mmCIF file of the C-alpha atoms, coordinates in Angstrom:
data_MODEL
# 
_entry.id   MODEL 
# 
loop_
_atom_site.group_PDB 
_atom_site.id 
_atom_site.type_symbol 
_atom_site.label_atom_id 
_atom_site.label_alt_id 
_atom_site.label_comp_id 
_atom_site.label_asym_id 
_atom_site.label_entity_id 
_atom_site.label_seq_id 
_atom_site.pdbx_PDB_ins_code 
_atom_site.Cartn_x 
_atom_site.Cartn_y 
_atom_site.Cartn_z 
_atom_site.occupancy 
_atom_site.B_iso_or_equiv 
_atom_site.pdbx_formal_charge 
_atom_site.auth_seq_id 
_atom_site.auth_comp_id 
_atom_site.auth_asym_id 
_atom_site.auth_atom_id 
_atom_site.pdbx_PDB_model_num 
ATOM 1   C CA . UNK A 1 1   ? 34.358 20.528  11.182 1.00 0.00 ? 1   UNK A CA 1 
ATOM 2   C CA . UNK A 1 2   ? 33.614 17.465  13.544 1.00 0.00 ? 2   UNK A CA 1 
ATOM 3   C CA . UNK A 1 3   ? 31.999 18.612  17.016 1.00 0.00 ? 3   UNK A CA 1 
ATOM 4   C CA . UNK A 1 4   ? 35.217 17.611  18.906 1.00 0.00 ? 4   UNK A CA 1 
ATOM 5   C CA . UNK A 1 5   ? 37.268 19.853  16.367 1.00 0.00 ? 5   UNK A CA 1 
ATOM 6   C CA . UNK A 1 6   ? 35.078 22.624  17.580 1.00 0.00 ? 6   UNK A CA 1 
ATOM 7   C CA . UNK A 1 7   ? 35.938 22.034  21.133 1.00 0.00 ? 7   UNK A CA 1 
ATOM 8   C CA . UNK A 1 8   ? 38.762 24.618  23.129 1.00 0.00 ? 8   UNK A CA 1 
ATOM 9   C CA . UNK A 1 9   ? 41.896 22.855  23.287 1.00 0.00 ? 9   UNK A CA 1 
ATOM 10  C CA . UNK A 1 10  ? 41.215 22.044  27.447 1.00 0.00 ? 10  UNK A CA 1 
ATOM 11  C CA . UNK A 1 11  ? 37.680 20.424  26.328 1.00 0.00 ? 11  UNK A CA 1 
ATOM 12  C CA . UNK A 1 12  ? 39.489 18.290  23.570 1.00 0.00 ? 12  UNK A CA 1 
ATOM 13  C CA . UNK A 1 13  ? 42.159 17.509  25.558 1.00 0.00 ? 13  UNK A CA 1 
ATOM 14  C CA . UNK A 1 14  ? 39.432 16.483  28.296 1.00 0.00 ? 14  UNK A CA 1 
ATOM 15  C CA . UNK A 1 15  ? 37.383 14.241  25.797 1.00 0.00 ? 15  UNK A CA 1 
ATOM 16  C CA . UNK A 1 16  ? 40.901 12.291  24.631 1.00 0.00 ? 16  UNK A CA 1 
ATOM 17  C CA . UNK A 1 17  ? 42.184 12.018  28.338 1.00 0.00 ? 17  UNK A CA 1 
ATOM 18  C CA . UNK A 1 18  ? 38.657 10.091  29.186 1.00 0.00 ? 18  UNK A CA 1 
ATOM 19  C CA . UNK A 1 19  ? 36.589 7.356   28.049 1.00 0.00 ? 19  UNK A CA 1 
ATOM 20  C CA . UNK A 1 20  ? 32.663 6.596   27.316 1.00 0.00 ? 20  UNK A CA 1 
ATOM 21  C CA . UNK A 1 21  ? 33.129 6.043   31.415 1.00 0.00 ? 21  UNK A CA 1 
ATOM 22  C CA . UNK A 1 22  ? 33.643 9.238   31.838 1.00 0.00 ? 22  UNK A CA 1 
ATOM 23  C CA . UNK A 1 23  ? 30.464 10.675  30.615 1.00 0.00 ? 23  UNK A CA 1 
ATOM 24  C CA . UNK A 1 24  ? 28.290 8.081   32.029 1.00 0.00 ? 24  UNK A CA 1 
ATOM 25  C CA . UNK A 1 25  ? 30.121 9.131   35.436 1.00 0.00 ? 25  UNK A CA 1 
ATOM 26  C CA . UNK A 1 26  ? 29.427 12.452  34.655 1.00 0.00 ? 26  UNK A CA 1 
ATOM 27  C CA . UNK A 1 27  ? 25.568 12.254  33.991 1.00 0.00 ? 27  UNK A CA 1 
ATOM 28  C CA . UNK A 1 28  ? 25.166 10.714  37.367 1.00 0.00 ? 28  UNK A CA 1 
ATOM 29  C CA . UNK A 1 29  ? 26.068 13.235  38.950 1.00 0.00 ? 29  UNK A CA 1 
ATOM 30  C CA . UNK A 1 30  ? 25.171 15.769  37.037 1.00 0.00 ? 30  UNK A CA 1 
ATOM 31  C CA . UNK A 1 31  ? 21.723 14.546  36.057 1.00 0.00 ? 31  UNK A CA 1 
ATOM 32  C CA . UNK A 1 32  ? 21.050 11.889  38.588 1.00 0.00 ? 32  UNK A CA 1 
ATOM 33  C CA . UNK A 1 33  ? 17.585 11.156  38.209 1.00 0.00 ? 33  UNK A CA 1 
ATOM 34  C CA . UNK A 1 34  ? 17.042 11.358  34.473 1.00 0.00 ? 34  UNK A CA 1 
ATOM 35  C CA . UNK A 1 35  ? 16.386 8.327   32.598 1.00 0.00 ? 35  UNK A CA 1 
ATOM 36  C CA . UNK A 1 36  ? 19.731 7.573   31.404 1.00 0.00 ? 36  UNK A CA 1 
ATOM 37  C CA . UNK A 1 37  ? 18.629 3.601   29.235 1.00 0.00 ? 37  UNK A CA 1 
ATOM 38  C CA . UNK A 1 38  ? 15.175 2.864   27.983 1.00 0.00 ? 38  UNK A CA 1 
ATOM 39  C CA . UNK A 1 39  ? 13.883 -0.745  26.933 1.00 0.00 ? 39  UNK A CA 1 
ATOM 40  C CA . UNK A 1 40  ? 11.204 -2.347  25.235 1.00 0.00 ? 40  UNK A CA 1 
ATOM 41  C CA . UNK A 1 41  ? 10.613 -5.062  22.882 1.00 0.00 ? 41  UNK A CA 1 
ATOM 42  C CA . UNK A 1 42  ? 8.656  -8.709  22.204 1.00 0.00 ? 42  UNK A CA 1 
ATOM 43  C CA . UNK A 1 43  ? 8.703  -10.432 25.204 1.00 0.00 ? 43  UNK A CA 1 
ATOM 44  C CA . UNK A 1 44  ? 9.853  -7.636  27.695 1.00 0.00 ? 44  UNK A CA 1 
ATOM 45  C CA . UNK A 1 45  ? 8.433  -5.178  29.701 1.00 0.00 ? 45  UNK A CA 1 
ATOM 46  C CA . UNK A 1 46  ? 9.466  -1.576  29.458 1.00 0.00 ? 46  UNK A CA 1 
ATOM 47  C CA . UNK A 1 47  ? 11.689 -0.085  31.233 1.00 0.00 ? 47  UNK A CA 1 
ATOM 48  C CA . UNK A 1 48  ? 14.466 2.729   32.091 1.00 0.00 ? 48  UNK A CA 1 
ATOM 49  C CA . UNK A 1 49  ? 17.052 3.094   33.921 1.00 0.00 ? 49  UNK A CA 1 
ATOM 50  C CA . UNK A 1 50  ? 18.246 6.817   35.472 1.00 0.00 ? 50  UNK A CA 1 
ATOM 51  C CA . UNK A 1 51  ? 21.583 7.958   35.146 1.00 0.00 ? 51  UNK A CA 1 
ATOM 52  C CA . UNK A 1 52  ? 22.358 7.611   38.573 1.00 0.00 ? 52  UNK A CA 1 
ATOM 53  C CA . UNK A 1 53  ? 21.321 3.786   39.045 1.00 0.00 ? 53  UNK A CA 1 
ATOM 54  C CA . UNK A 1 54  ? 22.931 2.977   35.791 1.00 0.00 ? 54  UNK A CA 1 
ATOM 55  C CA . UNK A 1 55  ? 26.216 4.214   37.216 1.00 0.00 ? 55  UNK A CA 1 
ATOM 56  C CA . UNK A 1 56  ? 25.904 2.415   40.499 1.00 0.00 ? 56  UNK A CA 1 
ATOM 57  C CA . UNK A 1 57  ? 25.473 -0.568  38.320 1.00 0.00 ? 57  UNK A CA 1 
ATOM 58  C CA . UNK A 1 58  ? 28.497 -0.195  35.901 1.00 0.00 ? 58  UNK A CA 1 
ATOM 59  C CA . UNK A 1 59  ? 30.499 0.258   39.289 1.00 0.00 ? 59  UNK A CA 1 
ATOM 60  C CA . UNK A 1 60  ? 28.793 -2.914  40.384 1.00 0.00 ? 60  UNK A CA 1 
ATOM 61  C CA . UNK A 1 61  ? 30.167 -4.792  37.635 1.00 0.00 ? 61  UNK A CA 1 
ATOM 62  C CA . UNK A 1 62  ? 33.380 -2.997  38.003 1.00 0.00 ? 62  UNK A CA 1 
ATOM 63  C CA . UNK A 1 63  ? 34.099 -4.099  41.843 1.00 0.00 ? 63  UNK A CA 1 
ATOM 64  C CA . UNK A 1 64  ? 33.069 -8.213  40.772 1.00 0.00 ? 64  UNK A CA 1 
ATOM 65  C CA . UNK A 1 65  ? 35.134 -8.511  37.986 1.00 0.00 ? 65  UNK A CA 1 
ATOM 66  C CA . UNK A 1 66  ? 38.185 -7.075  40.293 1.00 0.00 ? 66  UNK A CA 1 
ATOM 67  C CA . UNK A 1 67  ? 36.754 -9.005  42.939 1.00 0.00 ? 67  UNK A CA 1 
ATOM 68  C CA . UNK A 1 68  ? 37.127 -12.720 40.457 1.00 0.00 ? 68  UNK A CA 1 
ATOM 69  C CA . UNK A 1 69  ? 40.684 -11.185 40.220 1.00 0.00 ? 69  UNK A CA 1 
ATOM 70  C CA . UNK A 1 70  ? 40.734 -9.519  36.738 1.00 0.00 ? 70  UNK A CA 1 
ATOM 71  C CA . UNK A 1 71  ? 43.771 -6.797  36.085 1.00 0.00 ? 71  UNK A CA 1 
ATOM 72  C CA . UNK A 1 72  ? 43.293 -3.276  33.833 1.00 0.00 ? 72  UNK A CA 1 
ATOM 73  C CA . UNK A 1 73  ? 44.208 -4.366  30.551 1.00 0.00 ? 73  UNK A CA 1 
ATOM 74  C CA . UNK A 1 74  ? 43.241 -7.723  30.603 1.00 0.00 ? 74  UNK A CA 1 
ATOM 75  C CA . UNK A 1 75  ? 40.756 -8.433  27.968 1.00 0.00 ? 75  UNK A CA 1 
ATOM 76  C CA . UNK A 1 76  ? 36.578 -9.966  28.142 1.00 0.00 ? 76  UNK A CA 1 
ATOM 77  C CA . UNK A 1 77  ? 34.516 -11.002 25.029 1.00 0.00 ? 77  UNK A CA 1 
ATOM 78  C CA . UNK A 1 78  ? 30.879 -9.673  25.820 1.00 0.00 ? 78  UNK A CA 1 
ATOM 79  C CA . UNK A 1 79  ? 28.229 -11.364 23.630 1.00 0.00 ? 79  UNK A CA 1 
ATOM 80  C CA . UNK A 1 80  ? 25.582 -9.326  24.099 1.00 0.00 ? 80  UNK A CA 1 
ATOM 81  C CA . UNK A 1 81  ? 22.821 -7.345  22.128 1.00 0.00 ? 81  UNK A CA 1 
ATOM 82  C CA . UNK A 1 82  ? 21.505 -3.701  22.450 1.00 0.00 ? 82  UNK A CA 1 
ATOM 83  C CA . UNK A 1 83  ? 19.830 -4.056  25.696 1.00 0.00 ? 83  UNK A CA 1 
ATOM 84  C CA . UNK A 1 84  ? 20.609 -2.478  29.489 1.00 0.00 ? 84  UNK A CA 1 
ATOM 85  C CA . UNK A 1 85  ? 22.399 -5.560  30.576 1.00 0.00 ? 85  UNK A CA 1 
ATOM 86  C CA . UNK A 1 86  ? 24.726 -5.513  28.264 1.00 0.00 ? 86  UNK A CA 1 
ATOM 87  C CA . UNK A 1 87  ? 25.654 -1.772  28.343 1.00 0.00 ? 87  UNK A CA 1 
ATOM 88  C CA . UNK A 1 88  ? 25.576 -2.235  31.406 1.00 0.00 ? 88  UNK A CA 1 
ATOM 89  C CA . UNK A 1 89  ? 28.171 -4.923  31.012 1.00 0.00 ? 89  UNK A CA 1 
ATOM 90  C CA . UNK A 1 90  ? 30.230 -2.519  28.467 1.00 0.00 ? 90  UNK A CA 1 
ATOM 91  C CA . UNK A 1 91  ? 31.060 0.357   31.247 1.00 0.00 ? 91  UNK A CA 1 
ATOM 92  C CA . UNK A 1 92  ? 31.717 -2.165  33.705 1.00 0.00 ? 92  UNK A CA 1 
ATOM 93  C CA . UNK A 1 93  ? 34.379 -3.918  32.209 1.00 0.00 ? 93  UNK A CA 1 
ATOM 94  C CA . UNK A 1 94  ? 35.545 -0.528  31.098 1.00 0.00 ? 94  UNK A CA 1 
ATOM 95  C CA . UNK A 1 95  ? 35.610 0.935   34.395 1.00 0.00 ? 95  UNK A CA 1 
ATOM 96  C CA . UNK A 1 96  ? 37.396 -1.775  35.676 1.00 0.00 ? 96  UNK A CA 1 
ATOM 97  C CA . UNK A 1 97  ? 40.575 -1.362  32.789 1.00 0.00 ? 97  UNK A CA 1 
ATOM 98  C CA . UNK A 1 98  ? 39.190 -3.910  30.631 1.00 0.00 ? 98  UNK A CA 1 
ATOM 99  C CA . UNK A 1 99  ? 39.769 -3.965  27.023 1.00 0.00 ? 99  UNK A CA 1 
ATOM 100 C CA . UNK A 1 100 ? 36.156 -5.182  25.642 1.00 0.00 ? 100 UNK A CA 1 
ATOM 101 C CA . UNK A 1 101 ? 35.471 -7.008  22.198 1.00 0.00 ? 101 UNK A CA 1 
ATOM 102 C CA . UNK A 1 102 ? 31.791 -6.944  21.417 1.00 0.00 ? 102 UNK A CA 1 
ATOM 103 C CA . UNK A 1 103 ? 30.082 -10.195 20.043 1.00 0.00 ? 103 UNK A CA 1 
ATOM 104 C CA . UNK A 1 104 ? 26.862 -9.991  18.564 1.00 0.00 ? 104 UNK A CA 1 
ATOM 105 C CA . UNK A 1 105 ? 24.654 -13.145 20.597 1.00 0.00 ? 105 UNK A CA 1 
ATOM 106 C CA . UNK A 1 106 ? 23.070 -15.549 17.908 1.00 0.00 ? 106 UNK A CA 1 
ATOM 107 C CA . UNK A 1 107 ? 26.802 -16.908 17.192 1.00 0.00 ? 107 UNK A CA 1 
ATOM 108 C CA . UNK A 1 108 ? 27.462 -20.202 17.642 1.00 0.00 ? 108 UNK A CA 1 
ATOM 109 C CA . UNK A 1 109 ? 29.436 -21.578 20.343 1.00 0.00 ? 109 UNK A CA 1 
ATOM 110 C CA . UNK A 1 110 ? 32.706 -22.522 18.277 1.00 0.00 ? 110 UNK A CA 1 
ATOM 111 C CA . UNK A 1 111 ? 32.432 -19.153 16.534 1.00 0.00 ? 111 UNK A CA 1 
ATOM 112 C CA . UNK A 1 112 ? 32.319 -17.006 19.877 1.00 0.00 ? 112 UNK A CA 1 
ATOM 113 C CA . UNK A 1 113 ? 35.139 -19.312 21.407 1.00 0.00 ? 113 UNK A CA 1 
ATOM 114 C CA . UNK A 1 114 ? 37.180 -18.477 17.572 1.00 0.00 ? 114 UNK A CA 1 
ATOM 115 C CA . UNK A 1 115 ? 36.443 -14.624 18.630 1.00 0.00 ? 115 UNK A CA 1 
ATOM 116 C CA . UNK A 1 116 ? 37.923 -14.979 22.117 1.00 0.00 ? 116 UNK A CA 1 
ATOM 117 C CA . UNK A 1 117 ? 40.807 -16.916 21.001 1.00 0.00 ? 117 UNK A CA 1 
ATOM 118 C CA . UNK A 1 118 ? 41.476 -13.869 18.225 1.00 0.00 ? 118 UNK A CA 1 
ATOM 119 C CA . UNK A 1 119 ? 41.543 -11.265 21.163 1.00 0.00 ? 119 UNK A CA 1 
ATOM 120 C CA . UNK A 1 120 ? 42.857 -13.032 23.674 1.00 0.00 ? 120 UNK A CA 1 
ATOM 121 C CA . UNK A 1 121 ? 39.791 -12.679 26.289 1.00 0.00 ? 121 UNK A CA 1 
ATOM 122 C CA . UNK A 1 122 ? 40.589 -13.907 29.533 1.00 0.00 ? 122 UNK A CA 1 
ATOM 123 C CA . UNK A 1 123 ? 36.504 -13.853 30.362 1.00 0.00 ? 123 UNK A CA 1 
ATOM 124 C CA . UNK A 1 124 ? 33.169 -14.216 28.774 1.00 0.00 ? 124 UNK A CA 1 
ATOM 125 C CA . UNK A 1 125 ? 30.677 -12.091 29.643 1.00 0.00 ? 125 UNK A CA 1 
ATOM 126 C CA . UNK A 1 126 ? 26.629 -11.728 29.153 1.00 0.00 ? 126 UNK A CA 1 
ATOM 127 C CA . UNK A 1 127 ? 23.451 -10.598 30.240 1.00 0.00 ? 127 UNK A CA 1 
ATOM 128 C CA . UNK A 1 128 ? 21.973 -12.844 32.212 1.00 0.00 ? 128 UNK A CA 1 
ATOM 129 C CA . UNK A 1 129 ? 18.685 -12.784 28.944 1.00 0.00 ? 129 UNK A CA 1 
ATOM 130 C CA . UNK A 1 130 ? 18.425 -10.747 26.087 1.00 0.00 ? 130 UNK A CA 1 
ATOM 131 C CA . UNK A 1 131 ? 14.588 -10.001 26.012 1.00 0.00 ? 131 UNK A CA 1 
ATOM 132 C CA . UNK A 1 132 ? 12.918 -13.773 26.821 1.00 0.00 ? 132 UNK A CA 1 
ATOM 133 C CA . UNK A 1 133 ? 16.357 -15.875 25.527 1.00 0.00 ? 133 UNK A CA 1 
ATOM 134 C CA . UNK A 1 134 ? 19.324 -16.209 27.552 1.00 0.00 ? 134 UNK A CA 1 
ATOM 135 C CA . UNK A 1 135 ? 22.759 -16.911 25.833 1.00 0.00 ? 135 UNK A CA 1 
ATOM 136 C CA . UNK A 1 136 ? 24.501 -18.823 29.497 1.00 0.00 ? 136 UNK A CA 1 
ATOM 137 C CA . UNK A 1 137 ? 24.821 -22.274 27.490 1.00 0.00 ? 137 UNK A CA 1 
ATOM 138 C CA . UNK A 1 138 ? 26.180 -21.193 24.511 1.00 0.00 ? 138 UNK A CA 1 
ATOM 139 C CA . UNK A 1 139 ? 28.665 -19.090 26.482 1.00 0.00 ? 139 UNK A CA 1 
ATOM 140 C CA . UNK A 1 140 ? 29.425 -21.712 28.529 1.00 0.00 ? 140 UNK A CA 1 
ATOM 141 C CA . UNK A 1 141 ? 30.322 -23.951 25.692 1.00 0.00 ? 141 UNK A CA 1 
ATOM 142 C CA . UNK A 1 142 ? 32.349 -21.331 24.299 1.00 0.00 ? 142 UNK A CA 1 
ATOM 143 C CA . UNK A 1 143 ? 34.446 -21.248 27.527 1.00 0.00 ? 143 UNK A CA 1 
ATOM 144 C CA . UNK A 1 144 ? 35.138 -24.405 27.222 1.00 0.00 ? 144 UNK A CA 1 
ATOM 145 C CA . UNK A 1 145 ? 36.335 -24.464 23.981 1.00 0.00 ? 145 UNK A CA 1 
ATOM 146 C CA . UNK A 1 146 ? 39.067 -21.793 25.178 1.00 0.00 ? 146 UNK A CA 1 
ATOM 147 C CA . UNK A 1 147 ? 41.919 -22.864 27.164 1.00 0.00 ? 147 UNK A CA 1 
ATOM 148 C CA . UNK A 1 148 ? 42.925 -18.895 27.923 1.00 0.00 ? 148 UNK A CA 1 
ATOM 149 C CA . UNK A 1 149 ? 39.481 -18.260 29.617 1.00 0.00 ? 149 UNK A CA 1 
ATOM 150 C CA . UNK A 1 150 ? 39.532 -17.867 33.454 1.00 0.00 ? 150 UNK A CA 1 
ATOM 151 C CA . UNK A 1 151 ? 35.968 -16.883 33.606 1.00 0.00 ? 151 UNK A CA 1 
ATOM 152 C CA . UNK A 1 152 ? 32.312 -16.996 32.211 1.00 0.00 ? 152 UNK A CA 1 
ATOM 153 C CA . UNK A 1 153 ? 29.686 -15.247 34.071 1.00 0.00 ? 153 UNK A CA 1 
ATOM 154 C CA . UNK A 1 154 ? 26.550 -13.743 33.238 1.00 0.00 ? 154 UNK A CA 1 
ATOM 155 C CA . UNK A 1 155 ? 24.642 -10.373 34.712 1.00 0.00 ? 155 UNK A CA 1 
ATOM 156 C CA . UNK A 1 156 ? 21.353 -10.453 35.511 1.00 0.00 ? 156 UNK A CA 1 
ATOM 157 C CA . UNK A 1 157 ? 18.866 -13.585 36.404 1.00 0.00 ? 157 UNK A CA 1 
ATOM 158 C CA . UNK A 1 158 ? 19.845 -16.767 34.287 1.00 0.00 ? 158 UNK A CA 1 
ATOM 159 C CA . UNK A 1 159 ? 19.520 -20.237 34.056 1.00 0.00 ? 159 UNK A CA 1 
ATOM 160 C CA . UNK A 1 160 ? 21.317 -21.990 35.759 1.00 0.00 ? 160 UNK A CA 1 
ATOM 161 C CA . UNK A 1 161 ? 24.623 -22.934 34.008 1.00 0.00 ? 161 UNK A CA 1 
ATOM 162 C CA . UNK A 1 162 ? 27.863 -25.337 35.134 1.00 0.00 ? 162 UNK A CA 1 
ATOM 163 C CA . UNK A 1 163 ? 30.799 -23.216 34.781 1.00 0.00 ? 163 UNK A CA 1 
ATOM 164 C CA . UNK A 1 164 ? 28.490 -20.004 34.327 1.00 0.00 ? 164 UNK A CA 1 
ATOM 165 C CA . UNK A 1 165 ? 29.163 -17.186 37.246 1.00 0.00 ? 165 UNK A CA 1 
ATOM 166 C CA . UNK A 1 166 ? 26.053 -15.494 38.268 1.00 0.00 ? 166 UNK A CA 1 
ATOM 167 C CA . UNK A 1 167 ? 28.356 -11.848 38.684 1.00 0.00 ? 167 UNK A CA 1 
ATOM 168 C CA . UNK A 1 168 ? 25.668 -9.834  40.220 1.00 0.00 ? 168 UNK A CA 1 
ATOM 169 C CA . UNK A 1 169 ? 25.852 -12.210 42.954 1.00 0.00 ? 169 UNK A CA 1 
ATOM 170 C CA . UNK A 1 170 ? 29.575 -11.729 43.623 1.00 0.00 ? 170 UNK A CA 1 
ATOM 171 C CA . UNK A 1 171 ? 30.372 -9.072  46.360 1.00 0.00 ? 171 UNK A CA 1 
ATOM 172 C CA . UNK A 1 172 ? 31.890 -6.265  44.736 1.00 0.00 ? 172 UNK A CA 1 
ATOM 173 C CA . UNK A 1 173 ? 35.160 -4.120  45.203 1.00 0.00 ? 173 UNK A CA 1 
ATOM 174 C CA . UNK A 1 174 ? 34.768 -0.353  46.030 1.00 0.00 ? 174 UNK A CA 1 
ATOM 175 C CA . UNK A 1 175 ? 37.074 1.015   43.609 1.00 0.00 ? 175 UNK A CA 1 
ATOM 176 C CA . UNK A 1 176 ? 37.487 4.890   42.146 1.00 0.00 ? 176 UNK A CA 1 
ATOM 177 C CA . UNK A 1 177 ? 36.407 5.104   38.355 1.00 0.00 ? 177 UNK A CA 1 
ATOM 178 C CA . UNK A 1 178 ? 39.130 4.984   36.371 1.00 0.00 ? 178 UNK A CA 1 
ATOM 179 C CA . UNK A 1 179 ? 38.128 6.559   33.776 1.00 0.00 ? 179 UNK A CA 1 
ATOM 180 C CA . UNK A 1 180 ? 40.610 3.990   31.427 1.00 0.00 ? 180 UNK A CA 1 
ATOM 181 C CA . UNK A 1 181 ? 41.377 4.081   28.088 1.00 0.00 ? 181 UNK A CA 1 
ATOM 182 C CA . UNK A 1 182 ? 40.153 0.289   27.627 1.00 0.00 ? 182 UNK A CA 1 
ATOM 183 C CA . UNK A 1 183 ? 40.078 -0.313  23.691 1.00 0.00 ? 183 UNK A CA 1 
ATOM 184 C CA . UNK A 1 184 ? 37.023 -1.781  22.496 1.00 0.00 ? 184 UNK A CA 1 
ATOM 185 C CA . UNK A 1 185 ? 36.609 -3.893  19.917 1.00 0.00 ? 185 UNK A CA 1 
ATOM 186 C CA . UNK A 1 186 ? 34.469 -5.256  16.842 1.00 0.00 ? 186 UNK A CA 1 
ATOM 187 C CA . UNK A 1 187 ? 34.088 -7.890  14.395 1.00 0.00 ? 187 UNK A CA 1 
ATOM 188 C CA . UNK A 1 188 ? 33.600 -7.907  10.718 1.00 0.00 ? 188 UNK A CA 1 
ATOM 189 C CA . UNK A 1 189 ? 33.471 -10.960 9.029  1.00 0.00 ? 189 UNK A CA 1 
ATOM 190 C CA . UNK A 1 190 ? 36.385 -11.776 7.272  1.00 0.00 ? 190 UNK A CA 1 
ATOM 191 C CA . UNK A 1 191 ? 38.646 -8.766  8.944  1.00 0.00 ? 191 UNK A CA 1 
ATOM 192 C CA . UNK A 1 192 ? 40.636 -8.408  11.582 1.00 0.00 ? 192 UNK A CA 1 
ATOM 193 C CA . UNK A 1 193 ? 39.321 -7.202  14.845 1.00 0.00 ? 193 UNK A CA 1 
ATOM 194 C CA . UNK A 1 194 ? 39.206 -3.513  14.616 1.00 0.00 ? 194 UNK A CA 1 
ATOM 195 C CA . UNK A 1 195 ? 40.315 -1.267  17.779 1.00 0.00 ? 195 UNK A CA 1 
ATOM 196 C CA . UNK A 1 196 ? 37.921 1.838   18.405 1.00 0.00 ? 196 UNK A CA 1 
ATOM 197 C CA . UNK A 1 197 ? 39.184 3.967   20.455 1.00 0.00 ? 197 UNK A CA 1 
ATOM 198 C CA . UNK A 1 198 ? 36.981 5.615   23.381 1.00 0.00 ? 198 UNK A CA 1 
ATOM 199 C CA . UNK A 1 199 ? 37.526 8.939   22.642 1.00 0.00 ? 199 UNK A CA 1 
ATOM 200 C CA . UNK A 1 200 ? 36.520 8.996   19.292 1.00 0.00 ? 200 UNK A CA 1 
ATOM 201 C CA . UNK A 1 201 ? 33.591 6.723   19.961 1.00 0.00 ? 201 UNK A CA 1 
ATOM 202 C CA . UNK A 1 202 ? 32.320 9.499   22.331 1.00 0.00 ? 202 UNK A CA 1 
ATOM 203 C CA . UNK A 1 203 ? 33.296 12.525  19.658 1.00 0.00 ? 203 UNK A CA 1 
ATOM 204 C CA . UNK A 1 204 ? 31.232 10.690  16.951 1.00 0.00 ? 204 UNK A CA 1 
ATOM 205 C CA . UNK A 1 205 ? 28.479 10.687  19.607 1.00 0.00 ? 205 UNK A CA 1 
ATOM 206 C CA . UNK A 1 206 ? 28.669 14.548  20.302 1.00 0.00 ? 206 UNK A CA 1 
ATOM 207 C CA . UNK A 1 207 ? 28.332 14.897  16.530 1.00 0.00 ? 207 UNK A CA 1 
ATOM 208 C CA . UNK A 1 208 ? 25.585 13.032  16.198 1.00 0.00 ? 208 UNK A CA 1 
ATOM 209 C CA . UNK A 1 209 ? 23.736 15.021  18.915 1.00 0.00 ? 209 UNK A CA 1 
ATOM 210 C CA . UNK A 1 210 ? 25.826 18.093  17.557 1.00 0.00 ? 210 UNK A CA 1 
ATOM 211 C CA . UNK A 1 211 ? 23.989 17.980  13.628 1.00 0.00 ? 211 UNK A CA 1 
# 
């Protein structure tokens, strides 16, 4: 039995009426000063993150992307790599309604452009760098290589980049966490896109923790 089968019917029904959002909203306020992200690697310092200023950030991203004039259920391509910015990135978006496909960064230009176009993404979106590297160019190509895009901005310090929005920069919108049931999405080569949905990303989490 999974750990969400285990749940009381008003827990389950609390886990499927809420997103991954959810719980980070939750930790904050719950557990506001423990370290909520944790970093390290060649080329970067270590770091972490509490639960409290990782929420304040998410909500950051949140109130810019509705500030640029992005919708719940309108759609953003994050190429991105397992690193604070672009988790960071993830709840945003997610906060905000945004449905989110996830592109690993090291793809070429054309081939994140090809992954847009497949999901319809209206934005591109990526930390600012990913350890020393920084991905702004090759997103920047990519937006231009797909007509639907109405945005391509970055979180985080970048180089400087034509047609690249520095998004921490942007004055954000107060808004009240949503707590949306954004799809995200993945990529496996040769398949379709495949639609997670939140929920049962956060169940599989519980049962990780849960075993």
């Amino acid at each position: 039995m999974s750990f969400a089968q285990s749940l009381p019917d008003r827990a389950r029904t609390t886990l499927e009426s809420f997103g991954l959002d959810a719980l980070l909203t939750g930790a904050a306020r719950l557990r506001a000063d423990r370290v909520g992200l944790t970093w390290s690697g060649e080329g970067v310092a270590p770091g972490a993150m509490p639960y409290a200023e990782w929420d304040r950030a998410a909500s950051a991203v949140a109130g810019a992307l509705a500030a640029c004039g992005f919708a719940p259920g309108e759609r953003a391509l994050l190429v991105g790599a397992a690193d604070p910015a672009t988790v960071t990135l993830l709840f945003g978006a997610a906060r905000a309604g945004l449905d989110v496909a996830l592109c690993p960064a090291g793809e070429p230009p054309a081939r994140i452009a090809e992954r847009a176009q497949t999901v319809a993404a209206v934005a591109l979106l990526a930390p600012g760098r990913i350890g020393p590297a920084s991905v702004v160019a090759e997103v920047a190509q990519a937006a231009a290589l797909c007509d639907q895009v109405r945005l391509a901005a970055v979180w985080g310090e970048a180089p400087a980049q034509d047609g690249v929005l520095p998004l921490h920069e942007v004055e954000p919108i107060p808004l009240i966490p949503r707590h949306a049931q954004a799809t995200i999405f993945t990529f496996s080569e040769g398949e379709a896109p495949q639609r997670h949905r939140q929920e049962r990303l956060a169940a599989a989490a519980f049962d990780l923790i849960h075993r």
